Amino acid sequence: MDQYPLLAFFAVELTRYLTGPPFYRDIDVVNNPEFETSNRILNPIESRRQIPTSHTKMKNFDYPTCIKFDHLRQLYASDCLSGYDQFSLQNKVWMDVNLYFGGFTREHLRDMKKTSFLLENDPEEGRRYYRIVDPRLNASSSTRMYEQPGQTSCPVSTMERYLSFLNPDSDVFFQQPYSMDEIKSKRSWYSLTPIGKNIHSHRLSTICKQIGIYGQLRNTSMRHLSRQIHSRYPEFTPRYSDKLFGIVSGTEVDPLDGSYI
């Protein structure tokens, strides 16, 4: 067996392991200068194999960056987004926020506050919706995430539940989850510490990996899907939100014009 690829991907996999559940540590073994000496050990291998290290920053590898619509449905139907515990509930909210509001940079995700979102009522639709009211996030104020009454994966219900479990002593929106043991002695599911930028960067890949979907997936996947749907519903009508929900729930029979996002 060729041992070099395994050594080369050790730092990459270690980063994903540390930034995923249950640790959620803001550590990037591949690109953090503190690990440069360790990664330098792989330099001779890199020169012959063109494998990713802290110097190449994985530029020489052509990782898949797309996710299939079917995979998106699998995610929403999986335990990873069930909302039954602190990890899956935050995963579901993270996916909903990026999907319905067009995808965000890791910096914007880290900077989100509880007050970044406003719950309002649409009297014409007879439904509630969330919209972003934080100008720092560079999001369109007209984008709305509508509720889906009677649906277990309703994004508005999920958001309300998530907010109720956040630490009341912090306004941070994406807080670090407590461990199962810590929750027993706490009044919330989440700590005062915000989720780090590296965790946000790898989160889509981390969630997908838990159900067997592999690839270097980024938030650009979410942004691309939103752009496709927005091209059909440019005014961000309720149909825009309904279309997204139909895709992830499997009720949408025409998932746009392609099979990838």
JSON list of N, CA and C in Angstrom, two decimals, residues 165-234:
[
{"chain": "A", "resi": 165, "resn": "PHE", "atom": "N", "xyz": [-32.70, 27.58, 23.16]},
{"chain": "A", "resi": 165, "resn": "PHE", "atom": "CA", "xyz": [-31.66, 26.79, 23.82]},
{"chain": "A", "resi": 165, "resn": "PHE", "atom": "C", "xyz": [-30.31, 27.50, 23.90]},
{"chain": "A", "resi": 166, "resn": "LEU", "atom": "N", "xyz": [-30.19, 28.66, 23.25]},
{"chain": "A", "resi": 166, "resn": "LEU", "atom": "CA", "xyz": [-28.93, 29.40, 23.29]},
{"chain": "A", "resi": 166, "resn": "LEU", "atom": "C", "xyz": [-28.66, 29.96, 24.69]},
{"chain": "A", "resi": 167, "resn": "ASN", "atom": "N", "xyz": [-27.41, 30.19, 24.96]},
{"chain": "A", "resi": 167, "resn": "ASN", "atom": "CA", "xyz": [-27.02, 30.74, 26.26]},
{"chain": "A", "resi": 167, "resn": "ASN", "atom": "C", "xyz": [-27.56, 32.16, 26.39]},
{"chain": "A", "resi": 168, "resn": "PRO", "atom": "N", "xyz": [-28.37, 32.43, 27.40]},
{"chain": "A", "resi": 168, "resn": "PRO", "atom": "CA", "xyz": [-28.98, 33.76, 27.54]},
{"chain": "A", "resi": 168, "resn": "PRO", "atom": "C", "xyz": [-27.99, 34.86, 27.90]},
{"chain": "A", "resi": 169, "resn": "ASP", "atom": "N", "xyz": [-26.79, 34.48, 28.32]},
{"chain": "A", "resi": 169, "resn": "ASP", "atom": "CA", "xyz": [-25.79, 35.47, 28.73]},
{"chain": "A", "resi": 169, "resn": "ASP", "atom": "C", "xyz": [-24.90, 35.93, 27.58]},
{"chain": "A", "resi": 170, "resn": "SER", "atom": "N", "xyz": [-25.23, 35.50, 26.37]},
{"chain": "A", "resi": 170, "resn": "SER", "atom": "CA", "xyz": [-24.45, 35.92, 25.20]},
{"chain": "A", "resi": 170, "resn": "SER", "atom": "C", "xyz": [-25.38, 36.20, 24.04]},
{"chain": "A", "resi": 171, "resn": "ASP", "atom": "N", "xyz": [-25.05, 37.21, 23.24]},
{"chain": "A", "resi": 171, "resn": "ASP", "atom": "CA", "xyz": [-25.84, 37.55, 22.06]},
{"chain": "A", "resi": 171, "resn": "ASP", "atom": "C", "xyz": [-25.33, 36.85, 20.81]},
{"chain": "A", "resi": 172, "resn": "VAL", "atom": "N", "xyz": [-24.27, 36.06, 20.95]},
{"chain": "A", "resi": 172, "resn": "VAL", "atom": "CA", "xyz": [-23.71, 35.33, 19.82]},
{"chain": "A", "resi": 172, "resn": "VAL", "atom": "C", "xyz": [-24.73, 34.33, 19.29]},
{"chain": "A", "resi": 173, "resn": "PHE", "atom": "N", "xyz": [-24.85, 34.23, 17.98]},
{"chain": "A", "resi": 173, "resn": "PHE", "atom": "CA", "xyz": [-25.85, 33.34, 17.38]},
{"chain": "A", "resi": 173, "resn": "PHE", "atom": "C", "xyz": [-25.34, 31.90, 17.27]},
{"chain": "A", "resi": 174, "resn": "PHE", "atom": "N", "xyz": [-24.11, 31.73, 16.80]},
{"chain": "A", "resi": 174, "resn": "PHE", "atom": "CA", "xyz": [-23.54, 30.38, 16.71]},
{"chain": "A", "resi": 174, "resn": "PHE", "atom": "C", "xyz": [-22.58, 30.18, 17.87]},
{"chain": "A", "resi": 175, "resn": "GLN", "atom": "N", "xyz": [-23.12, 29.63, 18.97]},
{"chain": "A", "resi": 175, "resn": "GLN", "atom": "CA", "xyz": [-22.36, 29.38, 20.19]},
{"chain": "A", "resi": 175, "resn": "GLN", "atom": "C", "xyz": [-21.85, 27.93, 20.20]},
{"chain": "A", "resi": 176, "resn": "GLN", "atom": "N", "xyz": [-20.71, 27.73, 20.86]},
{"chain": "A", "resi": 176, "resn": "GLN", "atom": "CA", "xyz": [-20.16, 26.38, 20.98]},
{"chain": "A", "resi": 176, "resn": "GLN", "atom": "C", "xyz": [-21.10, 25.49, 21.79]},
{"chain": "A", "resi": 177, "resn": "PRO", "atom": "N", "xyz": [-21.44, 24.30, 21.28]},
{"chain": "A", "resi": 177, "resn": "PRO", "atom": "CA", "xyz": [-22.31, 23.40, 22.03]},
{"chain": "A", "resi": 177, "resn": "PRO", "atom": "C", "xyz": [-21.61, 22.83, 23.26]},
{"chain": "A", "resi": 178, "resn": "TYR", "atom": "N", "xyz": [-22.37, 22.67, 24.33]},
{"chain": "A", "resi": 178, "resn": "TYR", "atom": "CA", "xyz": [-21.86, 21.95, 25.49]},
{"chain": "A", "resi": 178, "resn": "TYR", "atom": "C", "xyz": [-21.83, 20.46, 25.17]},
{"chain": "A", "resi": 179, "resn": "SER", "atom": "N", "xyz": [-21.01, 19.73, 25.90]},
{"chain": "A", "resi": 179, "resn": "SER", "atom": "CA", "xyz": [-21.03, 18.28, 25.79]},
{"chain": "A", "resi": 179, "resn": "SER", "atom": "C", "xyz": [-22.28, 17.75, 26.48]},
{"chain": "A", "resi": 180, "resn": "MET", "atom": "N", "xyz": [-22.59, 16.49, 26.26]},
{"chain": "A", "resi": 180, "resn": "MET", "atom": "CA", "xyz": [-23.79, 15.90, 26.87]},
{"chain": "A", "resi": 180, "resn": "MET", "atom": "C", "xyz": [-23.69, 15.93, 28.39]},
{"chain": "A", "resi": 181, "resn": "ASP", "atom": "N", "xyz": [-22.49, 15.72, 28.92]},
{"chain": "A", "resi": 181, "resn": "ASP", "atom": "CA", "xyz": [-22.31, 15.75, 30.37]},
{"chain": "A", "resi": 181, "resn": "ASP", "atom": "C", "xyz": [-22.47, 17.16, 30.93]},
{"chain": "A", "resi": 182, "resn": "GLU", "atom": "N", "xyz": [-21.98, 18.16, 30.19]},
{"chain": "A", "resi": 182, "resn": "GLU", "atom": "CA", "xyz": [-22.07, 19.55, 30.65]},
{"chain": "A", "resi": 182, "resn": "GLU", "atom": "C", "xyz": [-23.51, 20.03, 30.67]},
{"chain": "A", "resi": 183, "resn": "ILE", "atom": "N", "xyz": [-24.30, 19.58, 29.72]},
{"chain": "A", "resi": 183, "resn": "ILE", "atom": "CA", "xyz": [-25.69, 20.02, 29.62]},
{"chain": "A", "resi": 183, "resn": "ILE", "atom": "C", "xyz": [-26.48, 19.68, 30.89]},
{"chain": "A", "resi": 184, "resn": "LYS", "atom": "N", "xyz": [-26.12, 18.58, 31.53]},
{"chain": "A", "resi": 184, "resn": "LYS", "atom": "CA", "xyz": [-26.85, 18.14, 32.71]},
{"chain": "A", "resi": 184, "resn": "LYS", "atom": "C", "xyz": [-26.82, 19.18, 33.83]},
{"chain": "A", "resi": 185, "resn": "SER", "atom": "N", "xyz": [-25.77, 19.97, 33.86]},
{"chain": "A", "resi": 185, "resn": "SER", "atom": "CA", "xyz": [-25.64, 20.97, 34.93]},
{"chain": "A", "resi": 185, "resn": "SER", "atom": "C", "xyz": [-25.81, 22.40, 34.42]},
{"chain": "A", "resi": 186, "resn": "LYS", "atom": "N", "xyz": [-26.25, 22.54, 33.17]},
{"chain": "A", "resi": 186, "resn": "LYS", "atom": "CA", "xyz": [-26.42, 23.86, 32.58]},
{"chain": "A", "resi": 186, "resn": "LYS", "atom": "C", "xyz": [-27.89, 24.13, 32.30]},
{"chain": "A", "resi": 187, "resn": "ARG", "atom": "N", "xyz": [-28.21, 25.40, 32.10]},
{"chain": "A", "resi": 187, "resn": "ARG", "atom": "CA", "xyz": [-29.58, 25.78, 31.78]},
{"chain": "A", "resi": 187, "resn": "ARG", "atom": "C", "xyz": [-29.76, 26.01, 30.29]},
{"chain": "A", "resi": 188, "resn": "SER", "atom": "N", "xyz": [-28.71, 25.80, 29.53]},
{"chain": "A", "resi": 188, "resn": "SER", "atom": "CA", "xyz": [-28.78, 25.95, 28.08]},
{"chain": "A", "resi": 188, "resn": "SER", "atom": "C", "xyz": [-27.97, 24.85, 27.42]},
{"chain": "A", "resi": 189, "resn": "TRP", "atom": "N", "xyz": [-28.07, 24.77, 26.09]},
{"chain": "A", "resi": 189, "resn": "TRP", "atom": "CA", "xyz": [-27.33, 23.76, 25.34]},
{"chain": "A", "resi": 189, "resn": "TRP", "atom": "C", "xyz": [-25.98, 24.28, 24.84]},
{"chain": "A", "resi": 190, "resn": "TYR", "atom": "N", "xyz": [-25.79, 25.58, 24.95]},
{"chain": "A", "resi": 190, "resn": "TYR", "atom": "CA", "xyz": [-24.61, 26.18, 24.32]},
{"chain": "A", "resi": 190, "resn": "TYR", "atom": "C", "xyz": [-23.86, 27.10, 25.28]},
{"chain": "A", "resi": 191, "resn": "SER", "atom": "N", "xyz": [-22.57, 27.24, 25.03]},
{"chain": "A", "resi": 191, "resn": "SER", "atom": "CA", "xyz": [-21.70, 28.02, 25.91]},
{"chain": "A", "resi": 191, "resn": "SER", "atom": "C", "xyz": [-21.61, 29.47, 25.44]},
{"chain": "A", "resi": 192, "resn": "LEU", "atom": "N", "xyz": [-20.80, 30.25, 26.14]},
{"chain": "A", "resi": 192, "resn": "LEU", "atom": "CA", "xyz": [-20.61, 31.66, 25.78]},
{"chain": "A", "resi": 192, "resn": "LEU", "atom": "C", "xyz": [-19.62, 31.83, 24.63]},
{"chain": "A", "resi": 193, "resn": "THR", "atom": "N", "xyz": [-18.91, 30.77, 24.30]},
{"chain": "A", "resi": 193, "resn": "THR", "atom": "CA", "xyz": [-17.86, 30.84, 23.27]},
{"chain": "A", "resi": 193, "resn": "THR", "atom": "C", "xyz": [-18.46, 30.74, 21.88]},
{"chain": "A", "resi": 194, "resn": "PRO", "atom": "N", "xyz": [-18.12, 31.67, 20.99]},
{"chain": "A", "resi": 194, "resn": "PRO", "atom": "CA", "xyz": [-18.63, 31.59, 19.61]},
{"chain": "A", "resi": 194, "resn": "PRO", "atom": "C", "xyz": [-17.93, 30.50, 18.82]},
{"chain": "A", "resi": 195, "resn": "ILE", "atom": "N", "xyz": [-18.63, 29.95, 17.84]},
{"chain": "A", "resi": 195, "resn": "ILE", "atom": "CA", "xyz": [-18.03, 28.98, 16.92]},
{"chain": "A", "resi": 195, "resn": "ILE", "atom": "C", "xyz": [-16.94, 29.68, 16.12]},
{"chain": "A", "resi": 196, "resn": "GLY", "atom": "N", "xyz": [-15.79, 29.02, 15.95]},
{"chain": "A", "resi": 196, "resn": "GLY", "atom": "CA", "xyz": [-14.68, 29.62, 15.22]},
{"chain": "A", "resi": 196, "resn": "GLY", "atom": "C", "xyz": [-14.87, 29.62, 13.72]},
{"chain": "A", "resi": 197, "resn": "LYS", "atom": "N", "xyz": [-14.10, 30.47, 13.04]},
{"chain": "A", "resi": 197, "resn": "LYS", "atom": "CA", "xyz": [-14.21, 30.61, 11.59]},
{"chain": "A", "resi": 197, "resn": "LYS", "atom": "C", "xyz": [-13.84, 29.33, 10.87]},
{"chain": "A", "resi": 198, "resn": "ASN", "atom": "N", "xyz": [-12.85, 28.59, 11.37]},
{"chain": "A", "resi": 198, "resn": "ASN", "atom": "CA", "xyz": [-12.44, 27.36, 10.70]},
{"chain": "A", "resi": 198, "resn": "ASN", "atom": "C", "xyz": [-13.53, 26.30, 10.74]},
{"chain": "A", "resi": 199, "resn": "ILE", "atom": "N", "xyz": [-14.26, 26.28, 11.84]},
{"chain": "A", "resi": 199, "resn": "ILE", "atom": "CA", "xyz": [-15.37, 25.33, 11.94]},
{"chain": "A", "resi": 199, "resn": "ILE", "atom": "C", "xyz": [-16.44, 25.67, 10.91]},
{"chain": "A", "resi": 200, "resn": "HIS", "atom": "N", "xyz": [-16.74, 26.95, 10.75]},
{"chain": "A", "resi": 200, "resn": "HIS", "atom": "CA", "xyz": [-17.71, 27.36, 9.73]},
{"chain": "A", "resi": 200, "resn": "HIS", "atom": "C", "xyz": [-17.22, 27.00, 8.33]},
{"chain": "A", "resi": 201, "resn": "SER", "atom": "N", "xyz": [-15.92, 27.12, 8.10]},
{"chain": "A", "resi": 201, "resn": "SER", "atom": "CA", "xyz": [-15.37, 26.83, 6.78]},
{"chain": "A", "resi": 201, "resn": "SER", "atom": "C", "xyz": [-15.57, 25.37, 6.40]},
{"chain": "A", "resi": 202, "resn": "HIS", "atom": "N", "xyz": [-15.41, 24.48, 7.38]},
{"chain": "A", "resi": 202, "resn": "HIS", "atom": "CA", "xyz": [-15.47, 23.05, 7.10]},
{"chain": "A", "resi": 202, "resn": "HIS", "atom": "C", "xyz": [-16.81, 22.42, 7.46]},
{"chain": "A", "resi": 203, "resn": "ARG", "atom": "N", "xyz": [-17.75, 23.21, 7.90]},
{"chain": "A", "resi": 203, "resn": "ARG", "atom": "CA", "xyz": [-18.97, 22.62, 8.47]},
{"chain": "A", "resi": 203, "resn": "ARG", "atom": "C", "xyz": [-19.78, 21.83, 7.45]},
{"chain": "A", "resi": 204, "resn": "LEU", "atom": "N", "xyz": [-19.94, 22.34, 6.25]},
{"chain": "A", "resi": 204, "resn": "LEU", "atom": "CA", "xyz": [-20.72, 21.61, 5.25]},
{"chain": "A", "resi": 204, "resn": "LEU", "atom": "C", "xyz": [-20.08, 20.27, 4.96]},
{"chain": "A", "resi": 205, "resn": "SER", "atom": "N", "xyz": [-18.75, 20.25, 4.79]},
{"chain": "A", "resi": 205, "resn": "SER", "atom": "CA", "xyz": [-18.04, 19.00, 4.55]},
{"chain": "A", "resi": 205, "resn": "SER", "atom": "C", "xyz": [-18.16, 18.06, 5.73]},
{"chain": "A", "resi": 206, "resn": "THR", "atom": "N", "xyz": [-18.09, 18.61, 6.94]},
{"chain": "A", "resi": 206, "resn": "THR", "atom": "CA", "xyz": [-18.18, 17.79, 8.15]},
{"chain": "A", "resi": 206, "resn": "THR", "atom": "C", "xyz": [-19.54, 17.13, 8.27]},
{"chain": "A", "resi": 207, "resn": "ILE", "atom": "N", "xyz": [-20.60, 17.89, 8.03]},
{"chain": "A", "resi": 207, "resn": "ILE", "atom": "CA", "xyz": [-21.95, 17.33, 8.11]},
{"chain": "A", "resi": 207, "resn": "ILE", "atom": "C", "xyz": [-22.15, 16.27, 7.04]},
{"chain": "A", "resi": 208, "resn": "CYS", "atom": "N", "xyz": [-21.72, 16.57, 5.82]},
{"chain": "A", "resi": 208, "resn": "CYS", "atom": "CA", "xyz": [-21.89, 15.62, 4.72]},
{"chain": "A", "resi": 208, "resn": "CYS", "atom": "C", "xyz": [-21.13, 14.32, 4.98]},
{"chain": "A", "resi": 209, "resn": "LYS", "atom": "N", "xyz": [-19.94, 14.46, 5.53]},
{"chain": "A", "resi": 209, "resn": "LYS", "atom": "CA", "xyz": [-19.11, 13.29, 5.78]},
{"chain": "A", "resi": 209, "resn": "LYS", "atom": "C", "xyz": [-19.78, 12.32, 6.74]},
{"chain": "A", "resi": 210, "resn": "GLN", "atom": "N", "xyz": [-20.58, 12.82, 7.65]},
{"chain": "A", "resi": 210, "resn": "GLN", "atom": "CA", "xyz": [-21.25, 11.97, 8.64]},
{"chain": "A", "resi": 210, "resn": "GLN", "atom": "C", "xyz": [-22.25, 11.01, 8.00]},
{"chain": "A", "resi": 211, "resn": "ILE", "atom": "N", "xyz": [-22.73, 11.33, 6.81]},
{"chain": "A", "resi": 211, "resn": "ILE", "atom": "CA", "xyz": [-23.66, 10.43, 6.13]},
{"chain": "A", "resi": 211, "resn": "ILE", "atom": "C", "xyz": [-23.05, 9.85, 4.86]},
{"chain": "A", "resi": 212, "resn": "GLY", "atom": "N", "xyz": [-21.72, 9.92, 4.76]},
{"chain": "A", "resi": 212, "resn": "GLY", "atom": "CA", "xyz": [-21.03, 9.27, 3.66]},
{"chain": "A", "resi": 212, "resn": "GLY", "atom": "C", "xyz": [-20.89, 10.08, 2.39]},
{"chain": "A", "resi": 213, "resn": "ILE", "atom": "N", "xyz": [-21.07, 11.41, 2.47]},
{"chain": "A", "resi": 213, "resn": "ILE", "atom": "CA", "xyz": [-20.89, 12.28, 1.31]},
{"chain": "A", "resi": 213, "resn": "ILE", "atom": "C", "xyz": [-19.56, 12.99, 1.48]},
{"chain": "A", "resi": 214, "resn": "TYR", "atom": "N", "xyz": [-18.61, 12.70, 0.58]},
{"chain": "A", "resi": 214, "resn": "TYR", "atom": "CA", "xyz": [-17.27, 13.24, 0.72]},
{"chain": "A", "resi": 214, "resn": "TYR", "atom": "C", "xyz": [-16.97, 14.28, -0.35]},
{"chain": "A", "resi": 215, "resn": "GLY", "atom": "N", "xyz": [-16.11, 15.23, -0.01]},
{"chain": "A", "resi": 215, "resn": "GLY", "atom": "CA", "xyz": [-15.73, 16.27, -0.95]},
{"chain": "A", "resi": 215, "resn": "GLY", "atom": "C", "xyz": [-15.36, 17.53, -0.20]},
{"chain": "A", "resi": 216, "resn": "GLN", "atom": "N", "xyz": [-14.60, 18.38, -0.83]},
{"chain": "A", "resi": 216, "resn": "GLN", "atom": "CA", "xyz": [-14.20, 19.65, -0.23]},
{"chain": "A", "resi": 216, "resn": "GLN", "atom": "C", "xyz": [-15.30, 20.67, -0.48]},
{"chain": "A", "resi": 217, "resn": "LEU", "atom": "N", "xyz": [-16.41, 20.52, 0.21]},
{"chain": "A", "resi": 217, "resn": "LEU", "atom": "CA", "xyz": [-17.60, 21.34, -0.02]},
{"chain": "A", "resi": 217, "resn": "LEU", "atom": "C", "xyz": [-17.53, 22.65, 0.75]},
{"chain": "A", "resi": 218, "resn": "ARG", "atom": "N", "xyz": [-17.91, 23.71, 0.10]},
{"chain": "A", "resi": 218, "resn": "ARG", "atom": "CA", "xyz": [-17.88, 25.03, 0.70]},
{"chain": "A", "resi": 218, "resn": "ARG", "atom": "C", "xyz": [-19.24, 25.69, 0.59]},
{"chain": "A", "resi": 219, "resn": "ASN", "atom": "N", "xyz": [-19.36, 26.88, 1.17]},
{"chain": "A", "resi": 219, "resn": "ASN", "atom": "CA", "xyz": [-20.63, 27.60, 1.14]},
{"chain": "A", "resi": 219, "resn": "ASN", "atom": "C", "xyz": [-21.00, 28.08, -0.25]},
{"chain": "A", "resi": 220, "resn": "THR", "atom": "N", "xyz": [-20.06, 28.02, -1.17]},
{"chain": "A", "resi": 220, "resn": "THR", "atom": "CA", "xyz": [-20.38, 28.41, -2.55]},
{"chain": "A", "resi": 220, "resn": "THR", "atom": "C", "xyz": [-21.47, 27.51, -3.12]},
{"chain": "A", "resi": 221, "resn": "SER", "atom": "N", "xyz": [-21.56, 26.28, -2.63]},
{"chain": "A", "resi": 221, "resn": "SER", "atom": "CA", "xyz": [-22.63, 25.39, -3.07]},
{"chain": "A", "resi": 221, "resn": "SER", "atom": "C", "xyz": [-23.99, 25.98, -2.73]},
{"chain": "A", "resi": 222, "resn": "MET", "atom": "N", "xyz": [-24.11, 26.52, -1.53]},
{"chain": "A", "resi": 222, "resn": "MET", "atom": "CA", "xyz": [-25.36, 27.14, -1.09]},
{"chain": "A", "resi": 222, "resn": "MET", "atom": "C", "xyz": [-25.66, 28.39, -1.90]},
{"chain": "A", "resi": 223, "resn": "ARG", "atom": "N", "xyz": [-24.64, 29.20, -2.11]},
{"chain": "A", "resi": 223, "resn": "ARG", "atom": "CA", "xyz": [-24.84, 30.44, -2.85]},
{"chain": "A", "resi": 223, "resn": "ARG", "atom": "C", "xyz": [-25.25, 30.18, -4.30]},
{"chain": "A", "resi": 224, "resn": "HIS", "atom": "N", "xyz": [-24.69, 29.15, -4.90]},
{"chain": "A", "resi": 224, "resn": "HIS", "atom": "CA", "xyz": [-25.02, 28.82, -6.28]},
{"chain": "A", "resi": 224, "resn": "HIS", "atom": "C", "xyz": [-26.48, 28.41, -6.40]},
{"chain": "A", "resi": 225, "resn": "LEU", "atom": "N", "xyz": [-26.95, 27.60, -5.46]},
{"chain": "A", "resi": 225, "resn": "LEU", "atom": "CA", "xyz": [-28.35, 27.17, -5.49]},
{"chain": "A", "resi": 225, "resn": "LEU", "atom": "C", "xyz": [-29.28, 28.36, -5.32]},
{"chain": "A", "resi": 226, "resn": "SER", "atom": "N", "xyz": [-28.96, 29.24, -4.38]},
{"chain": "A", "resi": 226, "resn": "SER", "atom": "CA", "xyz": [-29.80, 30.41, -4.15]},
{"chain": "A", "resi": 226, "resn": "SER", "atom": "C", "xyz": [-29.87, 31.30, -5.39]},
{"chain": "A", "resi": 227, "resn": "ARG", "atom": "N", "xyz": [-28.74, 31.43, -6.08]},
{"chain": "A", "resi": 227, "resn": "ARG", "atom": "CA", "xyz": [-28.73, 32.25, -7.30]},
{"chain": "A", "resi": 227, "resn": "ARG", "atom": "C", "xyz": [-29.63, 31.64, -8.37]},
{"chain": "A", "resi": 228, "resn": "GLN", "atom": "N", "xyz": [-29.59, 30.32, -8.49]},
{"chain": "A", "resi": 228, "resn": "GLN", "atom": "CA", "xyz": [-30.42, 29.65, -9.48]},
{"chain": "A", "resi": 228, "resn": "GLN", "atom": "C", "xyz": [-31.90, 29.91, -9.23]},
{"chain": "A", "resi": 229, "resn": "ILE", "atom": "N", "xyz": [-32.31, 29.76, -7.99]},
{"chain": "A", "resi": 229, "resn": "ILE", "atom": "CA", "xyz": [-33.72, 29.95, -7.66]},
{"chain": "A", "resi": 229, "resn": "ILE", "atom": "C", "xyz": [-34.08, 31.43, -7.72]},
{"chain": "A", "resi": 230, "resn": "HIS", "atom": "N", "xyz": [-33.15, 32.28, -7.29]},
{"chain": "A", "resi": 230, "resn": "HIS", "atom": "CA", "xyz": [-33.42, 33.72, -7.32]},
{"chain": "A", "resi": 230, "resn": "HIS", "atom": "C", "xyz": [-33.61, 34.21, -8.75]},
{"chain": "A", "resi": 231, "resn": "SER", "atom": "N", "xyz": [-32.98, 33.55, -9.73]},
{"chain": "A", "resi": 231, "resn": "SER", "atom": "CA", "xyz": [-33.15, 33.95, -11.13]},
{"chain": "A", "resi": 231, "resn": "SER", "atom": "C", "xyz": [-34.59, 33.75, -11.58]},
{"chain": "A", "resi": 232, "resn": "ARG", "atom": "N", "xyz": [-35.30, 32.84, -10.94]},
{"chain": "A", "resi": 232, "resn": "ARG", "atom": "CA", "xyz": [-36.71, 32.59, -11.28]},
{"chain": "A", "resi": 232, "resn": "ARG", "atom": "C", "xyz": [-37.66, 33.42, -10.43]},
{"chain": "A", "resi": 233, "resn": "TYR", "atom": "N", "xyz": [-37.22, 33.75, -9.24]},
{"chain": "A", "resi": 233, "resn": "TYR", "atom": "CA", "xyz": [-38.05, 34.52, -8.31]},
{"chain": "A", "resi": 233, "resn": "TYR", "atom": "C", "xyz": [-37.24, 35.70, -7.80]},
{"chain": "A", "resi": 234, "resn": "PRO", "atom": "N", "xyz": [-36.96, 36.68, -8.66]},
{"chain": "A", "resi": 234, "resn": "PRO", "atom": "CA", "xyz": [-36.05, 37.78, -8.32]},
{"chain": "A", "resi": 234, "resn": "PRO", "atom": "C", "xyz": [-36.52, 38.68, -7.18]}
]
